[in-house]
XYZ file of C-alpha atoms in Angstrom:
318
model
C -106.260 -31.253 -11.736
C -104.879 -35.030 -10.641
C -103.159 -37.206 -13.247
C -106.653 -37.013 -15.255
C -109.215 -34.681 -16.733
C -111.675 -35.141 -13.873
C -111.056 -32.611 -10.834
C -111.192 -33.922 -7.000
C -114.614 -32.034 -6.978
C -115.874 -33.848 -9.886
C -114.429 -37.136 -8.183
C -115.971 -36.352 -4.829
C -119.353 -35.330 -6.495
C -119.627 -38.739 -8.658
C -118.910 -40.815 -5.257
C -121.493 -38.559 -3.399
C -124.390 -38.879 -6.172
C -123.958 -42.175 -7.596
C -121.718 -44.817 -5.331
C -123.312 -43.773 -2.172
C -127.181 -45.345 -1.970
C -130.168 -43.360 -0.462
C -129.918 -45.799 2.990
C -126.154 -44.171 3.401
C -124.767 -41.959 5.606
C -121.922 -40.251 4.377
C -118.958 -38.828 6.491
C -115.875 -37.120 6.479
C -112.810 -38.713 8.458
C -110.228 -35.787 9.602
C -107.385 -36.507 11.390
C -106.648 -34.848 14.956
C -103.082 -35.176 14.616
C -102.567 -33.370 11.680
C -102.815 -29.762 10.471
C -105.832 -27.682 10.203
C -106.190 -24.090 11.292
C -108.890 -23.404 14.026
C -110.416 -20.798 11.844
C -110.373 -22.818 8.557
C -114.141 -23.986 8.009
C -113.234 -27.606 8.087
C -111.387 -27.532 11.403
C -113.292 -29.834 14.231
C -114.327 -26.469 16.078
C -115.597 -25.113 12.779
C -117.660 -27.933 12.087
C -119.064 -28.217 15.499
C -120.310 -24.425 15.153
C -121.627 -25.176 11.499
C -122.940 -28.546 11.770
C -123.885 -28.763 15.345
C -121.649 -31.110 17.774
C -124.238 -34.039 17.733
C -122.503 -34.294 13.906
C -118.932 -34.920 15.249
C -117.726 -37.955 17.090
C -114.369 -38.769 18.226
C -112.790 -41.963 17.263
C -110.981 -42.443 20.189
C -107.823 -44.711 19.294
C -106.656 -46.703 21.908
C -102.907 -45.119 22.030
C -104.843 -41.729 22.470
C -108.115 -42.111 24.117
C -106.742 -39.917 26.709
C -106.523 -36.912 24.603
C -109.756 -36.605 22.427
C -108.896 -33.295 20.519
C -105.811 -35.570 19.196
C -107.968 -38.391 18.043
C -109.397 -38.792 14.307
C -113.222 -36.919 13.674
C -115.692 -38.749 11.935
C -118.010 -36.061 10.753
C -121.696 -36.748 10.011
C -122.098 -34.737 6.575
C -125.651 -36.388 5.642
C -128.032 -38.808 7.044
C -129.764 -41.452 4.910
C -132.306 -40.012 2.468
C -130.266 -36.271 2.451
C -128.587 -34.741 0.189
C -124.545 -34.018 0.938
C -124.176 -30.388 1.026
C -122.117 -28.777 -1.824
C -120.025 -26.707 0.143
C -118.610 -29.359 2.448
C -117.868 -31.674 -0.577
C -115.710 -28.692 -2.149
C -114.273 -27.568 0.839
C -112.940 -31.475 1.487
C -112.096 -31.731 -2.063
C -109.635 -28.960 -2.427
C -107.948 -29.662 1.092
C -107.053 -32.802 0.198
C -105.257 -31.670 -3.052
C -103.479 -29.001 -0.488
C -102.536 -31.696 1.810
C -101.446 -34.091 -0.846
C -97.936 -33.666 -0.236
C -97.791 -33.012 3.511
C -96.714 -36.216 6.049
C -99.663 -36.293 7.958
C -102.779 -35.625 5.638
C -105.502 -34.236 7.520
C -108.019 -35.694 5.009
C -108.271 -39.349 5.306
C -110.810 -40.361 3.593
C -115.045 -39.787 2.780
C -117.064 -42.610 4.022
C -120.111 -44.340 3.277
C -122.341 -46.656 5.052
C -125.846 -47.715 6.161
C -124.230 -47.721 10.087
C -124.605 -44.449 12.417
C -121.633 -42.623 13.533
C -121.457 -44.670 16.830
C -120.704 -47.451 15.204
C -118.795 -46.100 12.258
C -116.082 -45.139 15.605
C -116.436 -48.155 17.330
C -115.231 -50.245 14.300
C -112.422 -48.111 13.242
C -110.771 -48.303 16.964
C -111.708 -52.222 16.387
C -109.477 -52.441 13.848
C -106.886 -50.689 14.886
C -106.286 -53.648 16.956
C -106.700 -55.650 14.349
C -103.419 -54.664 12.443
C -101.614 -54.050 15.532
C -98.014 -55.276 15.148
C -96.582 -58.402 16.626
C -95.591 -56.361 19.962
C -100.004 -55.385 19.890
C -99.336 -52.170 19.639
C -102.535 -50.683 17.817
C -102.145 -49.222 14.455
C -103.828 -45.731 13.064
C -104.969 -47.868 9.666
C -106.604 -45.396 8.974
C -104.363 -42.658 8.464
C -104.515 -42.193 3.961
C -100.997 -44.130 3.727
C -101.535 -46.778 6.001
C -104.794 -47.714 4.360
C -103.105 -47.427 0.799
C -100.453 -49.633 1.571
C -103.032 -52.189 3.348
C -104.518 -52.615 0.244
C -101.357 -52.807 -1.639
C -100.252 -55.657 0.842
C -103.677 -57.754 1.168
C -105.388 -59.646 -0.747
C -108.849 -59.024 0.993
C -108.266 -55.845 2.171
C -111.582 -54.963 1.854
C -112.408 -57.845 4.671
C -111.269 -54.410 7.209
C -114.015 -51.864 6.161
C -117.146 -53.625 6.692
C -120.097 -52.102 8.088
C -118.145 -48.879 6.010
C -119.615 -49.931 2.683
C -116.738 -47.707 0.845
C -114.262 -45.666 1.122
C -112.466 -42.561 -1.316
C -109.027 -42.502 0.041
C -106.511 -39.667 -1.144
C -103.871 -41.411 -2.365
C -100.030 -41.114 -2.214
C -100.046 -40.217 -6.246
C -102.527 -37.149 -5.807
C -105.665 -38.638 -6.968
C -108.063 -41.106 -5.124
C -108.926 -45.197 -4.680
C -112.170 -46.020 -4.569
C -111.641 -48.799 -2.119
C -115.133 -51.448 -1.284
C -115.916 -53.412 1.672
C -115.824 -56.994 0.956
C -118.577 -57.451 3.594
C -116.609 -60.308 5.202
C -115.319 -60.339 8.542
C -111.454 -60.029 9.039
C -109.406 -62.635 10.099
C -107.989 -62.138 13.574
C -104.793 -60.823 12.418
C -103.490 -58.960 9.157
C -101.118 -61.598 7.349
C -97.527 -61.060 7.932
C -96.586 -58.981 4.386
C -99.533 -56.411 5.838
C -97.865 -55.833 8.893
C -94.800 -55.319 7.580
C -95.861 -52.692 4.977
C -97.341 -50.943 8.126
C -94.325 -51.359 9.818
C -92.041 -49.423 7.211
C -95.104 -46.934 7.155
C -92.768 -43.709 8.488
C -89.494 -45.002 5.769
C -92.149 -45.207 2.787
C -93.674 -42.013 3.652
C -90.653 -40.621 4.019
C -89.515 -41.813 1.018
C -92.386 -40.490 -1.380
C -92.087 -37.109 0.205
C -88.824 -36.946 -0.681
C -89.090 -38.599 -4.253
C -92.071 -35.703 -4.383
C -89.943 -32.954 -3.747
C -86.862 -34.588 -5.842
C -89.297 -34.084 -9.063
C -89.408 -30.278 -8.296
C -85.810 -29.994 -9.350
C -83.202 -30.132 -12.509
C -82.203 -33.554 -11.858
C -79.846 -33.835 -14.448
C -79.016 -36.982 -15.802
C -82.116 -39.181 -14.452
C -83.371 -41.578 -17.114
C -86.423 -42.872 -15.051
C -87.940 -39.763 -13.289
C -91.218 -39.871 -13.804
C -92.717 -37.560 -16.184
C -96.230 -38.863 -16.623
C -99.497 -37.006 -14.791
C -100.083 -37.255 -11.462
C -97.393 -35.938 -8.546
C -96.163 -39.283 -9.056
C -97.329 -42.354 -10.944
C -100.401 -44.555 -9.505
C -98.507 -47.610 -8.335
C -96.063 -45.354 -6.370
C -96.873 -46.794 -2.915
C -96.980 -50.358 -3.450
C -93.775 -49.777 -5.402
C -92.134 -47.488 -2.378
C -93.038 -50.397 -0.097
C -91.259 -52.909 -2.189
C -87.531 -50.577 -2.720
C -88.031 -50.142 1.152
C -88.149 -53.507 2.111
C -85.820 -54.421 -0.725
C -83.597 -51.810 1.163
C -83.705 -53.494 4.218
C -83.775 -57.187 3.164
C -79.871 -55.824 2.007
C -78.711 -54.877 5.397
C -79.231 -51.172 5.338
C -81.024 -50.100 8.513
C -80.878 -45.990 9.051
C -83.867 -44.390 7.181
C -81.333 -42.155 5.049
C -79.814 -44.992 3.938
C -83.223 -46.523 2.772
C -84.214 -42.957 1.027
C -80.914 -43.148 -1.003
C -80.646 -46.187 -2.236
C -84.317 -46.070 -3.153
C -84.705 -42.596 -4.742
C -81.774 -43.651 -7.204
C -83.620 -46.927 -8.089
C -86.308 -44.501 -9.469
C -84.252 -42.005 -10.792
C -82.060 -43.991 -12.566
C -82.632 -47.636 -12.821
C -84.671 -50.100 -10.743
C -81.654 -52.864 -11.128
C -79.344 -50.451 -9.494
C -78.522 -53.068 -6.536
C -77.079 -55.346 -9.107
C -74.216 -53.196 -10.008
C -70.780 -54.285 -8.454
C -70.107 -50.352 -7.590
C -73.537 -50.148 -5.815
C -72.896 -53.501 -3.933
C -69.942 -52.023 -2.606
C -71.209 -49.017 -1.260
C -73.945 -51.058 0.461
C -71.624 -53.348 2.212
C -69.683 -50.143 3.454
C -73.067 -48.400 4.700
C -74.138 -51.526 6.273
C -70.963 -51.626 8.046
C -71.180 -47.869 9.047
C -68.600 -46.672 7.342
C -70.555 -44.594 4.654
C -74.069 -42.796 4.632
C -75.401 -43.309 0.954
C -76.584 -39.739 0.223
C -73.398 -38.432 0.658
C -71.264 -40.887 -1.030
C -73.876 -41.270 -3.894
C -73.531 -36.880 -4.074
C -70.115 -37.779 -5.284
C -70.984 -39.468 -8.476
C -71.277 -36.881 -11.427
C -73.759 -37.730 -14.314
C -71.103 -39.782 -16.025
C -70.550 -42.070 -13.743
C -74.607 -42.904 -13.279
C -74.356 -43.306 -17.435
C -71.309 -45.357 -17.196
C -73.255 -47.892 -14.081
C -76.649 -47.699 -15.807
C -75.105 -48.853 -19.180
C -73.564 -51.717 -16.878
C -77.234 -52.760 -15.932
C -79.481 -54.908 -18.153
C -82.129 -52.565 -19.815
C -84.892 -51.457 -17.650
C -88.321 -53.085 -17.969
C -91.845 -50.995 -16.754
C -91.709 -48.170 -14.384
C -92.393 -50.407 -11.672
């Protein structure tokens, strides 16, 4: 179960039966780069054996065209006018919950569109140029993340997918965004707040793995940890963008220091930078003379209580 009383089968099965239209084909996007066991049945050789290989077609990214069995699979799971088989819909539902916490999420996403697989591949290598960073080097958009924080960061977001008339993304909080093309063409280039949420890509992920794993744990006092359904609460990636950048936009540059600083804004209180105590320790790990995790491991409950009660009171979770 996700943060809701509808399963990722049930979710999957609406999407299949009653957003996708009789012209659509519907695929599965798996990524090369991530984990899947040759013998599992939705590995790329499985598929190949089950579905035939005319079903599979390599989206060869630009940064890895030279090493196919690395690239992302976009796998043909129905033609227009078919049915999507059962099997494959439950299979890709329950990897995705098992891959909901891992770094590189094997899953990215179940496609729709009126477009054959040829030019399903051909777009999504398009626009990995098209959010490229400022040095054009070509970004995997569509890696689950990525695409999250895309939409987090764009207004038209949407303006990227087209001829992919949707697409169920697994999201960072453990259930899924529906998310629709606008059926407009992109602009050129992804504004400048886009490419810099895919720029802190690695810290955010980073980040929510580590605020993920943080919730397994007897946290003592931690006034904010989120308790609500879900792994973590729905806004979590648009709101581990912003304490990442807010991280940065105060100096700190090493990824551990980022993680700190940020994990205790969500543990404890989102004003945290505010506090004279905390603005201290930042100027000394900006300066290199402390890592964050280890000087924050120092402070016992009662001094969080005693710089939280400093702090105006918190407003909403995010």
């Amino acid at each position: 179960m996700h943060g809701n009383e509808v399963t990722s089968r049930e979710t999957l099965l609406h999407f299949s039966k009653h957003i996708r239209k009789l012209e659509d084909y519907f695929y599965l996007l798996v990524d090369g780069q991530a984990e899947c066991a040759l013998s599992h049945p939705l590995s790329v050789t499985s598929l190949t054996e089950s579905l035939g290989a005319a079903a599979i077609t390599r989206v060869l990214r630009p940064d890895l065209a030279h090493s196919p069995e690395r690239c992302p699979a976009l796998i043909q799971l129905a033609v227009p006018g078919e049915g999507v088989l059962k099997r494959y819909l439950e299979l890709s539902a329950d990897y995705a919950d098992w891959d909901a916490t891992y770094n590189e999420r094997y899953i990215c996403g179940w496609l729709i569109s009126q477009q054959p697989p040829a030019v399903i591949a051909s777009h999504i290598v398009a626009r990995c140029d098209t959010t490229a960073d400022e040095a054009d080097v070509p970004s995997p958009w569509f890696e689950p993340l990525r695409l999250e924080l895309l939409f987090n960061s764009m207004d038209h977001a949407g303006d990227l997918l087209a001829p992919i008339r949707a697409w169920l993304l697994p999201a960072s909080w453990g259930g899924y965004a529906l998310l629709k093309s606008t059926g407009y063409p992109p602009e050129q280039r992804i504004p400048a707040s886009a490419r810099e949420a895919l720029q802190l890509a690695p810290e955010v992920n980073a980040f929510l793995g580590i605020w993920r794993h943080a919730l397994t744990f007897d946290l003592g006092f931690a006034p904010r940890r989120w308790n609500g359904p879900g792994i973590l609460p729905k806004q979590a990636c648009g709101h581990a963008f912003r304490l990442v950048r807010d991280a940065r936009r105060l100096g700190l540059r090493s990824s551990a220091d980022l993680i700190a600083l940020s994990l205790r804004r969500v543990l404890l209180h989102p004003e945290l930078p505010r506090h004279p105590d905390i603005q201290e320790a930042i100027a000394q790990a900006r300066a290199g003379r402390l890592d964050l995790e280890s000087h924050f491991a120092t402070y016992s409950d009662a001094n969080w209580k005693r710089i939280v009660v400093d702090l105006p009171p918190a407003k909403g979770y995010s």
